Coordinates of C-alpha atoms in Angstrom, one line a residue:
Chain X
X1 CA 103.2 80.8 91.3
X2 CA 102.1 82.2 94.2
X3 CA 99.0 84.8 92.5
X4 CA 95.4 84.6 92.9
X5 CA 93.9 85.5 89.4
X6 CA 90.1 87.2 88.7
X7 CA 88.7 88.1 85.5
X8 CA 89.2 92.1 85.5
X9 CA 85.4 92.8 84.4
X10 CA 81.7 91.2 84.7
X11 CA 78.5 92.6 82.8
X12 CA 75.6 91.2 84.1
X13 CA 71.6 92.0 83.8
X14 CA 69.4 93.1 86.9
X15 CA 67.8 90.1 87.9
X16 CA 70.0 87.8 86.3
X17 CA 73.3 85.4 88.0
X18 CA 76.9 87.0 88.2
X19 CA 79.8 84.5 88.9
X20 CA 83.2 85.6 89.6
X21 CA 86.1 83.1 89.6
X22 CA 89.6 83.3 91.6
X23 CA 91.9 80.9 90.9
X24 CA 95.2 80.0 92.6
X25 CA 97.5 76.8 92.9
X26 CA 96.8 76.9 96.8
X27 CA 93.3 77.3 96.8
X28 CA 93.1 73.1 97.3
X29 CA 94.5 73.7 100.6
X30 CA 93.3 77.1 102.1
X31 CA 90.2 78.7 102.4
X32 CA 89.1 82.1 100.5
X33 CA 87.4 85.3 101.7
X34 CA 85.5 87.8 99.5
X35 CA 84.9 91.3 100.0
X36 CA 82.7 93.9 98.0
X37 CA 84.1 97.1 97.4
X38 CA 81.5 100.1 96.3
X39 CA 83.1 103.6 94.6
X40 CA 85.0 105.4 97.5
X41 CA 84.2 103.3 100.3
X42 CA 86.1 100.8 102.3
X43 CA 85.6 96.8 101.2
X44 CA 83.1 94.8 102.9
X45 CA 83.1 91.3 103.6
X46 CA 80.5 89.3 102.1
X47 CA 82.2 85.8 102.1
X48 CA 84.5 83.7 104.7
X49 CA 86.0 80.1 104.6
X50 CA 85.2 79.7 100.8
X51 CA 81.2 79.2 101.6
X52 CA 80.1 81.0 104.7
X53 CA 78.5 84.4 104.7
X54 CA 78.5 86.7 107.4
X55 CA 75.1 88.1 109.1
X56 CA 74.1 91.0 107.1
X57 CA 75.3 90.0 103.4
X58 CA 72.0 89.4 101.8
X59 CA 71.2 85.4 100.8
X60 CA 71.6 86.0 96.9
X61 CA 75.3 86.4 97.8
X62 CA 77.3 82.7 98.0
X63 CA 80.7 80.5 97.5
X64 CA 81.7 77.4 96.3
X65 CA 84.8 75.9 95.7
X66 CA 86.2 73.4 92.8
X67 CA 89.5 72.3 92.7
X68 CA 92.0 75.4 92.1
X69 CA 89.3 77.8 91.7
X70 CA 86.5 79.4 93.3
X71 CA 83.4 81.2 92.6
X72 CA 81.4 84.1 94.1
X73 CA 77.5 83.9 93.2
X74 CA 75.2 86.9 93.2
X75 CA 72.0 85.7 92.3
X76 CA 69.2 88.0 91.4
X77 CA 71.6 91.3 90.7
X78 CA 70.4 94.4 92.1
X79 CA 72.1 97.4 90.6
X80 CA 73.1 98.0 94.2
X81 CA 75.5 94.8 93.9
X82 CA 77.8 97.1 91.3
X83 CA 81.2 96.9 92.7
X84 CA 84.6 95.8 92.9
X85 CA 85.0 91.9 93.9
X86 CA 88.0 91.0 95.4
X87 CA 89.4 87.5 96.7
X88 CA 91.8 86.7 99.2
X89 CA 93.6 83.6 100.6
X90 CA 97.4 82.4 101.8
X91 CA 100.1 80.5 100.6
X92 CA 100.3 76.8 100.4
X93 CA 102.4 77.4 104.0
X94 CA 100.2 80.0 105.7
X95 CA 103.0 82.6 106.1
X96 CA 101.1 85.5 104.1
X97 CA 98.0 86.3 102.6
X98 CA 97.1 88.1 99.2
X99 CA 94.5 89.3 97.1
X100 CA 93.5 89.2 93.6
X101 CA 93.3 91.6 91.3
X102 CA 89.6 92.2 92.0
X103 CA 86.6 92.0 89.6
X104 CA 84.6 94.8 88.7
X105 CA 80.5 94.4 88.1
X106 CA 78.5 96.2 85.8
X107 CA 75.0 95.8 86.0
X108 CA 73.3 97.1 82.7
Chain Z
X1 CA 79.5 98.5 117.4
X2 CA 82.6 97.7 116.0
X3 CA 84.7 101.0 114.8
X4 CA 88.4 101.4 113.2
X5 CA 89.4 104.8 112.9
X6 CA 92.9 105.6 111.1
X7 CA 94.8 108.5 111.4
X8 CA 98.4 109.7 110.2
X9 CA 98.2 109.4 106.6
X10 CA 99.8 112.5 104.4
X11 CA 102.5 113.9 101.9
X12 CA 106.0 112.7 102.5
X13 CA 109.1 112.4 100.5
X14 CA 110.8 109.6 99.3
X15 CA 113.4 108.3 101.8
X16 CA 111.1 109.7 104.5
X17 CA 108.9 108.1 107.5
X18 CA 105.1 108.3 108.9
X19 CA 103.7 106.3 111.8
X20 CA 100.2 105.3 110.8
X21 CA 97.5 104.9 114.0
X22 CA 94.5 102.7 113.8
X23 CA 91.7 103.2 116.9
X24 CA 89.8 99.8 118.0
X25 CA 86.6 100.4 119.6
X26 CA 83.5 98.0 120.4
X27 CA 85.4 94.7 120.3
X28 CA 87.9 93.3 122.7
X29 CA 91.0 94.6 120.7
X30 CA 93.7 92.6 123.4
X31 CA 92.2 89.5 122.1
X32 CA 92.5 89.8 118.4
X33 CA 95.1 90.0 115.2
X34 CA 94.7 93.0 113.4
X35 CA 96.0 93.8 109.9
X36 CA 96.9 96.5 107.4
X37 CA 95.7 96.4 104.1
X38 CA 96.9 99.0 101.1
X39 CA 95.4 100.3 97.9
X40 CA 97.2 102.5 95.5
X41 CA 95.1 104.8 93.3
X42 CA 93.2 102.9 91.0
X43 CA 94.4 99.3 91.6
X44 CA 93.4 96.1 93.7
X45 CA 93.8 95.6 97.5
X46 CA 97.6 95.1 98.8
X47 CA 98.3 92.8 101.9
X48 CA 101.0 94.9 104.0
X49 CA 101.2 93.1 107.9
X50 CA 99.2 91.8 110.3
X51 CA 100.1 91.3 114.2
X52 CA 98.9 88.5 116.1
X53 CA 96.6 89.4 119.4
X54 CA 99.4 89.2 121.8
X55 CA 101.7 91.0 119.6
X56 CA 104.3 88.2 120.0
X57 CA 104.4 87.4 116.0
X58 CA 104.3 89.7 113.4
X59 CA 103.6 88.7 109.3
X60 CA 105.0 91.2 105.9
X61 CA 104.2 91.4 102.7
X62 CA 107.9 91.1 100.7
X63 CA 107.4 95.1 99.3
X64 CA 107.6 96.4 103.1
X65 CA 109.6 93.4 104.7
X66 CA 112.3 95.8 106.8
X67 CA 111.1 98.9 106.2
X68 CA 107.8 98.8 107.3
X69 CA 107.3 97.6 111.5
X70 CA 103.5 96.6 112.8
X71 CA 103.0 97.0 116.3
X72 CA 100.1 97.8 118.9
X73 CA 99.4 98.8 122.2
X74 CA 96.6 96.9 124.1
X75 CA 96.3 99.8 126.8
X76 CA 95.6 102.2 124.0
X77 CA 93.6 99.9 121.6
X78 CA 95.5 101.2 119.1
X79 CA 97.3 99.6 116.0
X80 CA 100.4 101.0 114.9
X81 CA 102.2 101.2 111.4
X82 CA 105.6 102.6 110.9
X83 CA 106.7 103.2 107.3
X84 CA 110.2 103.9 107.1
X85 CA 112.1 104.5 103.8
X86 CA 109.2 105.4 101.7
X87 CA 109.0 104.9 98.5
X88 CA 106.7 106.5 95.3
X89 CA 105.2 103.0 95.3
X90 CA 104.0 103.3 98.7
X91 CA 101.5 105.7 97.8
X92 CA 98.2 104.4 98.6
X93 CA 95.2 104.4 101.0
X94 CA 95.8 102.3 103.9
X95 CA 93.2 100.3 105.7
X96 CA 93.8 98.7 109.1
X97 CA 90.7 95.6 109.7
X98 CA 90.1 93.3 112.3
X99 CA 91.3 89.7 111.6
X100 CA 88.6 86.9 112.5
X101 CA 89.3 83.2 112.7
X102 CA 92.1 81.4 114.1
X103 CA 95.1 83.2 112.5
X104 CA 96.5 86.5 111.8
X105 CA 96.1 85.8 108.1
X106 CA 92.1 84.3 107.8
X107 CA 89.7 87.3 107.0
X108 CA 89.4 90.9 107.4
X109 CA 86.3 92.4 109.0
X110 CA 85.4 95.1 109.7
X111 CA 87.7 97.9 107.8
X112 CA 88.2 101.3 108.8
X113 CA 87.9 103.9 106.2
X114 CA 91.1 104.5 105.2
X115 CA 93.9 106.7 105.7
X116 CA 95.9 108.5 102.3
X117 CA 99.6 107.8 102.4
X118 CA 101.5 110.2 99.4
X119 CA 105.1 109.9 98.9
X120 CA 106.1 112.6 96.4
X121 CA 109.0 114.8 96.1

């Protein structure tokens, strides 16, 4: 099917490593962007082409790929990284583009 | 600095249309695919449209295919919406974002803030 699919919730310990997964059947073949979204505010990119982050996102921030699924990284969590993840990337044919269902971070 | 500024959100009833505007400043708007981006209260981020630069080829999401029509005008550096026939399930903020890379559907950055869509009777 044509979804991208994100675990609805992460808890995660300031200081310590928060990895959120997207998977989709297309993810072999396109890339993935991630964006942060804080309470009330617009999202922010903090990921492009499954690996590259834009200037600005802090280095603790990163993306790998595997397969049919990817991974955002926050390493180090600062409380400020509580947020709403979310993923996006196209169909196998490039003729749309769609999100997940986003991730939500606690930090405890 | 890059700035997005949408306007034209508010209450409408079902079966009724608004014409959503998005100002481009700080970036060369004629030269780059824009897109607009949904979120209903509470949930996840909804892909609507996105234009190409030259306006020539236009992409929908399947929920607003023929009703909803994407356009811009380069001499204004504005991004247009038009919802026709809305719907209760169009209720949602709506984003308008710069698209980056080589097609209308790679990423999204920056976003505007948001405009609030409400389609109530």
């Amino acid at each position: 099917s044509n979804e991208l699919t994100q675990p609805p919730s992460v808890s995660v310990s300031p200081g310590q490593t928060a990895r959120i997964t997207c998977s989709g059947h297309a993810l072999p073949k396109q890339y993935t962007y991630w964006y942060q979204q804080k309470s009330g505010q617009a999202p922010v990119l903090v990921i492009y082409k499954d690996t590259e982050r834009p200037s600005g996102i802090p280095e603790r921030f990163s993306g790998s790929s595997s397969g049919t699924t990817v991974t955002l990284t926050i390493r180090g969590v600062q409380a400020e990284d509580e947020a709403d993840y979310h993923c996006q990337s196209a169909d196998f044919r490039g003729t749309y583009t769609m999100f997940g269902g986003g991730t939500k971070v606690t930090v405890l | 600095e890059v700035q997005l500024l949408e306007s034209g959100g508010g209450l409408a009833q079902p079966g009724e249309s608004l014409r959503l505007s998005c100002a481009a400043s700080g970036f060369t708007f004629s030269d780059t695919a824009m897109t607009w981006v949904r979120q209903a209260p509470g949930k996840g981020l909804e892909w609507v449209s996105s234009i190409t630069a030259s306006g020539v080829t236009t992409f929908y999401a399947d929920s607003v295919k023929g009703r909803f029509t994407i356009s811009r005008d380069s001499s204004k550096n504005t991004l247009y919406l038009q919802m026709n026939s809305l719907r209760a399930g169009d209720t949602a903020v709506y984003y308008c974002a710069r698209v980056l890379g080589s097609s209308a559907l790679d990423w999204f950055d920056p976003w505007g803030q948001g405009t609030l869509v409400t389609v109530s009777s």
